[in-house]
PDB file of C-alpha atoms in Angstrom:
ATOM      1  CA  SER A   1     116.650-142.432  -2.637  1.00  0.00           C
ATOM      2  CA  ALA A   2     118.326-145.380  -2.065  1.00  0.00           C
ATOM      3  CA  GLU A   3     121.618-143.976  -3.986  1.00  0.00           C
ATOM      4  CA  ASP A   4     121.659-141.044  -1.637  1.00  0.00           C
ATOM      5  CA  ASP A   5     118.988-141.483   1.117  1.00  0.00           C
ATOM      6  CA  SER A   6     117.435-137.946   0.390  1.00  0.00           C
ATOM      7  CA  SER A   7     114.311-138.642  -1.675  1.00  0.00           C
ATOM      8  CA  VAL A   8     111.842-136.142   1.104  1.00  0.00           C
ATOM      9  CA  SER A   9     111.597-132.744  -0.475  1.00  0.00           C
ATOM     10  CA  ALA A  10     111.077-129.759   1.400  1.00  0.00           C
ATOM     11  CA  ASP A  11     107.466-129.584   0.038  1.00  0.00           C
ATOM     12  CA  SER A  12     106.747-132.895   0.488  1.00  0.00           C
ATOM     13  CA  SER A  13     103.600-134.357   2.607  1.00  0.00           C
ATOM     14  CA  THR A  14     103.049-137.068   4.835  1.00  0.00           C
ATOM     15  CA  LEU A  15     100.158-139.176   4.584  1.00  0.00           C
ATOM     16  CA  GLU A  16      98.396-141.205   7.559  1.00  0.00           C
ATOM     17  CA  VAL A  17      97.076-145.391   7.184  1.00  0.00           C
ATOM     18  CA  GLY A  18      95.403-146.694   9.780  1.00  0.00           C
ATOM     19  CA  SER A  19      91.710-147.756  11.239  1.00  0.00           C
ATOM     20  CA  ASP A  20      91.751-144.527  12.429  1.00  0.00           C
ATOM     21  CA  LYS A  21      93.553-142.428  10.162  1.00  0.00           C
ATOM     22  CA  THR A  22      92.830-140.544   7.019  1.00  0.00           C
ATOM     23  CA  TYR A  23      93.218-143.442   4.981  1.00  0.00           C
ATOM     24  CA  SER A  24      92.427-146.912   5.686  1.00  0.00           C
ATOM     25  CA  THR A  25      94.176-148.524   3.128  1.00  0.00           C
ATOM     26  CA  ILE A  26      97.950-148.060   1.565  1.00  0.00           C
ATOM     27  CA  GLN A  27      96.876-147.815  -1.638  1.00  0.00           C
ATOM     28  CA  SER A  28      94.424-145.268  -1.377  1.00  0.00           C
ATOM     29  CA  ALA A  29      97.293-143.152   0.335  1.00  0.00           C
ATOM     30  CA  ILE A  30      99.402-143.702  -2.680  1.00  0.00           C
ATOM     31  CA  ASP A  31      96.408-143.035  -5.053  1.00  0.00           C
ATOM     32  CA  ALA A  32      95.943-139.539  -3.247  1.00  0.00           C
ATOM     33  CA  ALA A  33      99.970-138.969  -2.511  1.00  0.00           C
ATOM     34  CA  SER A  34     102.562-136.966  -4.530  1.00  0.00           C
ATOM     35  CA  SER A  35     105.614-137.943  -5.790  1.00  0.00           C
ATOM     36  CA  GLY A  36     107.913-137.310  -2.791  1.00  0.00           C
ATOM     37  CA  ASP A  37     105.704-137.865  -0.168  1.00  0.00           C
ATOM     38  CA  THR A  38     106.064-140.174   2.768  1.00  0.00           C
ATOM     39  CA  ILE A  39     103.298-142.494   3.479  1.00  0.00           C
ATOM     40  CA  LYS A  40     103.140-143.343   7.212  1.00  0.00           C
ATOM     41  CA  VAL A  41     101.459-146.951   7.710  1.00  0.00           C
ATOM     42  CA  TYR A  42     100.371-147.549  11.433  1.00  0.00           C
ATOM     43  CA  VAL A  43     100.392-150.743  13.465  1.00  0.00           C
ATOM     44  CA  GLY A  44      97.961-153.308  11.813  1.00  0.00           C
ATOM     45  CA  THR A  45      97.587-155.921   8.805  1.00  0.00           C
ATOM     46  CA  TYR A  46      96.021-154.342   5.184  1.00  0.00           C
ATOM     47  CA  ASN A  47      94.655-157.061   3.509  1.00  0.00           C
ATOM     48  CA  GLU A  48      95.768-155.750  -0.103  1.00  0.00           C
ATOM     49  CA  ASN A  49      98.334-156.034  -2.937  1.00  0.00           C
ATOM     50  CA  VAL A  50      99.957-152.918  -3.315  1.00  0.00           C
ATOM     51  CA  ILE A  51     101.317-151.107  -6.329  1.00  0.00           C
ATOM     52  CA  VAL A  52     103.700-148.221  -5.834  1.00  0.00           C
ATOM     53  CA  ASP A  53     103.717-145.943  -8.999  1.00  0.00           C
ATOM     54  CA  LYS A  54     105.219-143.045  -7.510  1.00  0.00           C
ATOM     55  CA  THR A  55     108.772-142.166  -5.547  1.00  0.00           C
ATOM     56  CA  LEU A  56     107.186-142.536  -2.356  1.00  0.00           C
ATOM     57  CA  ASN A  57     108.508-143.217   1.226  1.00  0.00           C
ATOM     58  CA  ILE A  58     106.690-146.101   2.833  1.00  0.00           C
ATOM     59  CA  ILE A  59     107.384-146.414   6.142  1.00  0.00           C
ATOM     60  CA  GLY A  60     105.247-148.426   8.899  1.00  0.00           C
ATOM     61  CA  GLU A  61     105.691-149.266  13.001  1.00  0.00           C
ATOM     62  CA  GLY A  62     107.501-152.208  12.774  1.00  0.00           C
ATOM     63  CA  ALA A  63     107.728-154.948  10.713  1.00  0.00           C
ATOM     64  CA  GLY A  64     106.737-157.389  13.545  1.00  0.00           C
ATOM     65  CA  ASP A  65     103.623-155.741  13.725  1.00  0.00           C
ATOM     66  CA  THR A  66     102.666-153.564  10.473  1.00  0.00           C
ATOM     67  CA  ILE A  67     101.426-156.341   8.481  1.00  0.00           C
ATOM     68  CA  ILE A  68     100.687-156.440   4.521  1.00  0.00           C
ATOM     69  CA  ASP A  69      98.955-159.879   3.846  1.00  0.00           C
ATOM     70  CA  ALA A  70      98.345-160.251  -0.214  1.00  0.00           C
ATOM     71  CA  GLY A  71      95.590-162.845   0.578  1.00  0.00           C
ATOM     72  CA  GLY A  72      97.141-165.739  -1.333  1.00  0.00           C
ATOM     73  CA  SER A  73      96.753-163.833  -4.635  1.00  0.00           C
ATOM     74  CA  SER A  74      99.626-161.798  -6.702  1.00  0.00           C
ATOM     75  CA  SER A  75     102.323-160.016  -4.761  1.00  0.00           C
ATOM     76  CA  ALA A  76     101.732-157.733  -1.464  1.00  0.00           C
ATOM     77  CA  MET A  77     104.090-154.998  -3.027  1.00  0.00           C
ATOM     78  CA  ILE A  78     105.371-154.102  -6.523  1.00  0.00           C
ATOM     79  CA  VAL A  79     107.190-151.021  -6.383  1.00  0.00           C
ATOM     80  CA  GLU A  80     107.058-149.837 -10.209  1.00  0.00           C
ATOM     81  CA  GLU A  81     108.959-145.877  -9.689  1.00  0.00           C
ATOM     82  CA  ASP A  82     112.319-145.479  -9.104  1.00  0.00           C
ATOM     83  CA  ASN A  83     114.094-143.985  -5.712  1.00  0.00           C
ATOM     84  CA  CYS A  84     111.603-145.175  -3.066  1.00  0.00           C
ATOM     85  CA  ARG A  85     112.089-145.870   0.705  1.00  0.00           C
ATOM     86  CA  ILE A  86     110.162-148.878   2.381  1.00  0.00           C
ATOM     87  CA  GLU A  87     110.609-149.404   5.694  1.00  0.00           C
ATOM     88  CA  GLU A  88     109.615-151.405   8.659  1.00  0.00           C
ATOM     89  CA  LEU A  89     106.782-153.288   7.019  1.00  0.00           C
ATOM     90  CA  SER A  90     106.337-157.403   6.489  1.00  0.00           C
ATOM     91  CA  PHE A  91     105.006-158.926   3.603  1.00  0.00           C
ATOM     92  CA  THR A  92     103.422-161.890   3.328  1.00  0.00           C
ATOM     93  CA  ASN A  93     100.984-164.381   1.815  1.00  0.00           C
ATOM     94  CA  SER A  94     101.974-163.743  -1.500  1.00  0.00           C
ATOM     95  CA  GLY A  95     100.490-166.096  -4.672  1.00  0.00           C
ATOM     96  CA  GLY A  96     102.540-168.817  -6.645  1.00  0.00           C
ATOM     97  CA  GLU A  97     103.693-168.382 -10.323  1.00  0.00           C
ATOM     98  CA  SER A  98     101.722-166.647 -12.618  1.00  0.00           C
ATOM     99  CA  MET A  99     101.838-165.464 -16.155  1.00  0.00           C
ATOM    100  CA  GLU A 100     104.152-162.727 -15.052  1.00  0.00           C
ATOM    101  CA  GLY A 101     106.217-164.957 -13.356  1.00  0.00           C
ATOM    102  CA  PHE A 102     106.856-165.287  -9.393  1.00  0.00           C
ATOM    103  CA  ASN A 103     104.642-163.774  -7.104  1.00  0.00           C
ATOM    104  CA  ALA A 104     106.963-162.480  -3.908  1.00  0.00           C
ATOM    105  CA  GLY A 105     106.187-160.342  -0.585  1.00  0.00           C
ATOM    106  CA  LEU A 106     107.626-157.251  -2.461  1.00  0.00           C
ATOM    107  CA  ILE A 107     109.044-157.072  -5.651  1.00  0.00           C
ATOM    108  CA  THR A 108     110.745-154.343  -7.354  1.00  0.00           C
ATOM    109  CA  LYS A 109     110.880-153.496 -11.308  1.00  0.00           C
ATOM    110  CA  ALA A 110     112.299-150.302 -10.552  1.00  0.00           C
ATOM    111  CA  ASN A 111     115.663-148.319  -9.592  1.00  0.00           C
ATOM    112  CA  TYR A 112     117.390-147.113  -6.608  1.00  0.00           C
ATOM    113  CA  THR A 113     114.862-148.870  -3.856  1.00  0.00           C
ATOM    114  CA  LEU A 114     116.089-148.803  -0.325  1.00  0.00           C
ATOM    115  CA  ILE A 115     114.296-151.467   1.556  1.00  0.00           C
ATOM    116  CA  GLN A 116     115.189-151.129   5.212  1.00  0.00           C
ATOM    117  CA  ASN A 117     113.954-153.127   8.353  1.00  0.00           C
ATOM    118  CA  CYS A 118     111.371-155.350   6.509  1.00  0.00           C
ATOM    119  CA  THR A 119     110.106-159.199   7.223  1.00  0.00           C
ATOM    120  CA  PHE A 120     109.136-161.803   4.119  1.00  0.00           C
ATOM    121  CA  TYR A 121     107.906-164.568   5.510  1.00  0.00           C
ATOM    122  CA  ASP A 122     105.147-167.528   4.258  1.00  0.00           C
ATOM    123  CA  ASN A 123     105.238-166.136   0.552  1.00  0.00           C
ATOM    124  CA  TYR A 124     106.006-167.940  -2.740  1.00  0.00           C
ATOM    125  CA  MET A 125     109.275-165.958  -2.860  1.00  0.00           C
ATOM    126  CA  GLY A 126     110.215-163.225   0.010  1.00  0.00           C
ATOM    127  CA  ALA A 127     111.552-160.387  -1.418  1.00  0.00           C
ATOM    128  CA  LEU A 128     112.828-160.068  -5.604  1.00  0.00           C
ATOM    129  CA  LEU A 129     114.954-157.288  -6.219  1.00  0.00           C
ATOM    130  CA  ARG A 130     114.727-157.187 -10.313  1.00  0.00           C
ATOM    131  CA  GLY A 131     114.787-153.719 -11.389  1.00  0.00           C
ATOM    132  CA  GLY A 132     113.246-151.415 -14.008  1.00  0.00           C
ATOM    133  CA  ASP A 133     116.488-151.806 -16.422  1.00  0.00           C
ATOM    134  CA  GLN A 134     120.320-153.007 -16.800  1.00  0.00           C
ATOM    135  CA  PHE A 135     121.102-150.905 -13.747  1.00  0.00           C
ATOM    136  CA  THR A 136     119.113-151.642 -11.225  1.00  0.00           C
ATOM    137  CA  LYS A 137     121.152-150.300  -7.808  1.00  0.00           C
ATOM    138  CA  ASN A 138     118.248-151.489  -5.212  1.00  0.00           C
ATOM    139  CA  LYS A 139     119.244-151.626  -1.609  1.00  0.00           C
ATOM    140  CA  MET A 140     118.244-154.019   1.174  1.00  0.00           C
ATOM    141  CA  VAL A 141     119.497-153.760   4.648  1.00  0.00           C
ATOM    142  CA  TYR A 142     118.708-155.297   7.985  1.00  0.00           C
ATOM    143  CA  SER A 143     115.677-157.463   7.003  1.00  0.00           C
ATOM    144  CA  GLU A 144     114.907-161.163   7.281  1.00  0.00           C
ATOM    145  CA  ALA A 145     113.150-163.439   5.114  1.00  0.00           C
ATOM    146  CA  TYR A 146     111.513-167.026   6.432  1.00  0.00           C
ATOM    147  CA  GLU A 147     109.212-169.879   5.744  1.00  0.00           C
ATOM    148  CA  ASN A 148     108.812-169.131   1.828  1.00  0.00           C
ATOM    149  CA  GLU A 149     107.753-171.413  -0.550  1.00  0.00           C
ATOM    150  CA  VAL A 150     111.043-170.768  -2.541  1.00  0.00           C
ATOM    151  CA  HIS A 151     113.337-168.600  -1.914  1.00  0.00           C
ATOM    152  CA  GLY A 152     114.147-165.584   1.143  1.00  0.00           C
ATOM    153  CA  ILE A 153     115.452-163.058  -1.324  1.00  0.00           C
ATOM    154  CA  GLY A 154     115.998-162.644  -4.676  1.00  0.00           C
ATOM    155  CA  ILE A 155     118.775-160.808  -5.867  1.00  0.00           C
ATOM    156  CA  GLY A 156     119.473-158.931  -9.399  1.00  0.00           C
ATOM    157  CA  ARG A 157     122.119-157.196 -11.221  1.00  0.00           C
ATOM    158  CA  TYR A 158     124.008-154.146  -9.151  1.00  0.00           C
ATOM    159  CA  SER A 159     122.219-154.670  -6.252  1.00  0.00           C
ATOM    160  CA  THR A 160     122.966-154.810  -2.531  1.00  0.00           C
ATOM    161  CA  ILE A 161     121.738-156.967   0.504  1.00  0.00           C
ATOM    162  CA  GLN A 162     123.508-155.830   3.640  1.00  0.00           C
ATOM    163  CA  ALA A 163     122.883-157.319   6.673  1.00  0.00           C
ATOM    164  CA  CYS A 164     120.336-159.605   6.015  1.00  0.00           C
ATOM    165  CA  TYR A 165     119.053-163.204   7.429  1.00  0.00           C
ATOM    166  CA  SER A 166     116.973-165.706   5.451  1.00  0.00           C
ATOM    167  CA  HIS A 167     116.642-168.910   6.841  1.00  0.00           C
ATOM    168  CA  ASP A 168     114.267-171.613   6.802  1.00  0.00           C
ATOM    169  CA  ASN A 169     113.049-171.192   3.051  1.00  0.00           C
ATOM    170  CA  GLU A 170     112.013-174.566   0.704  1.00  0.00           C
ATOM    171  CA  GLY A 171     114.602-172.871  -1.595  1.00  0.00           C
ATOM    172  CA  SER A 172     117.749-170.722  -1.187  1.00  0.00           C
ATOM    173  CA  GLY A 173     118.244-168.435   1.129  1.00  0.00           C
ATOM    174  CA  PHE A 174     119.693-165.857  -1.319  1.00  0.00           C
ATOM    175  CA  TRP A 175     118.923-166.494  -4.841  1.00  0.00           C
ATOM    176  CA  ALA A 176     121.152-164.564  -7.320  1.00  0.00           C
ATOM    177  CA  PHE A 177     119.419-164.707 -10.572  1.00  0.00           C
ATOM    178  CA  VAL A 178     121.378-161.853 -12.235  1.00  0.00           C
ATOM    179  CA  THR A 179     124.092-160.994 -10.690  1.00  0.00           C
ATOM    180  CA  PRO A 180     126.795-158.652 -12.129  1.00  0.00           C
ATOM    181  CA  GLY A 181     127.744-156.056  -9.735  1.00  0.00           C
ATOM    182  CA  SER A 182     125.857-156.936  -6.503  1.00  0.00           C
ATOM    183  CA  LEU A 183     127.155-157.378  -3.359  1.00  0.00           C
ATOM    184  CA  LEU A 184     125.986-159.617  -0.489  1.00  0.00           C
ATOM    185  CA  GLU A 185     127.589-158.510   3.096  1.00  0.00           C
ATOM    186  CA  ARG A 186     126.717-159.248   6.091  1.00  0.00           C
ATOM    187  CA  CYS A 187     124.398-161.654   5.716  1.00  0.00           C
ATOM    188  CA  ARG A 188     122.909-165.099   7.204  1.00  0.00           C
ATOM    189  CA  ALA A 189     121.505-167.911   5.554  1.00  0.00           C
ATOM    190  CA  GLU A 190     120.687-170.890   7.206  1.00  0.00           C
ATOM    191  CA  ASP A 191     118.289-174.071   7.298  1.00  0.00           C
ATOM    192  CA  ASN A 192     117.204-173.609   3.811  1.00  0.00           C
ATOM    193  CA  GLY A 193     115.789-176.046   1.738  1.00  0.00           C
ATOM    194  CA  TYR A 194     119.464-175.585  -0.230  1.00  0.00           C
TER     195      TYR A 194
END
């Protein structure tokens, strides 16, 4: 988990996503997975709106080469289950505001999510760490947000953002909407709208 970095169990499986793999979409692999499994996403652009409703590790082959494109509708990924790990992916082309609020490259609606080495660009909002209850404890490290329509990274309560870079967004680089207990360290924001 993001809290203790040990979300893979001894009996977990790895499901592979790619053009010549068992699963051609990330969502189909999630639907087939069990909590604790790892989903390995191979190089490519995946045109989908992913809902993560199980505790999973979703790992790409590099943020520059493994892309989730929301197609201008909804969010590229919404994490709804606690203790997920999201790594080495890019998130792009989310929709704008909706009846449910902001859309983003990635939204966490759960707790103890670890987001690492990810990129968020050309979204309404890059990433939004909302959380599932009053103690979200989500963590983002070594990630980048740029050229998003509003804010780069939205920070919820008790979240930790470390060594991230947010630049050239039309709004703020880091948007702290509810921040008691949050930590922003070794991050850089530049050339944002405000």
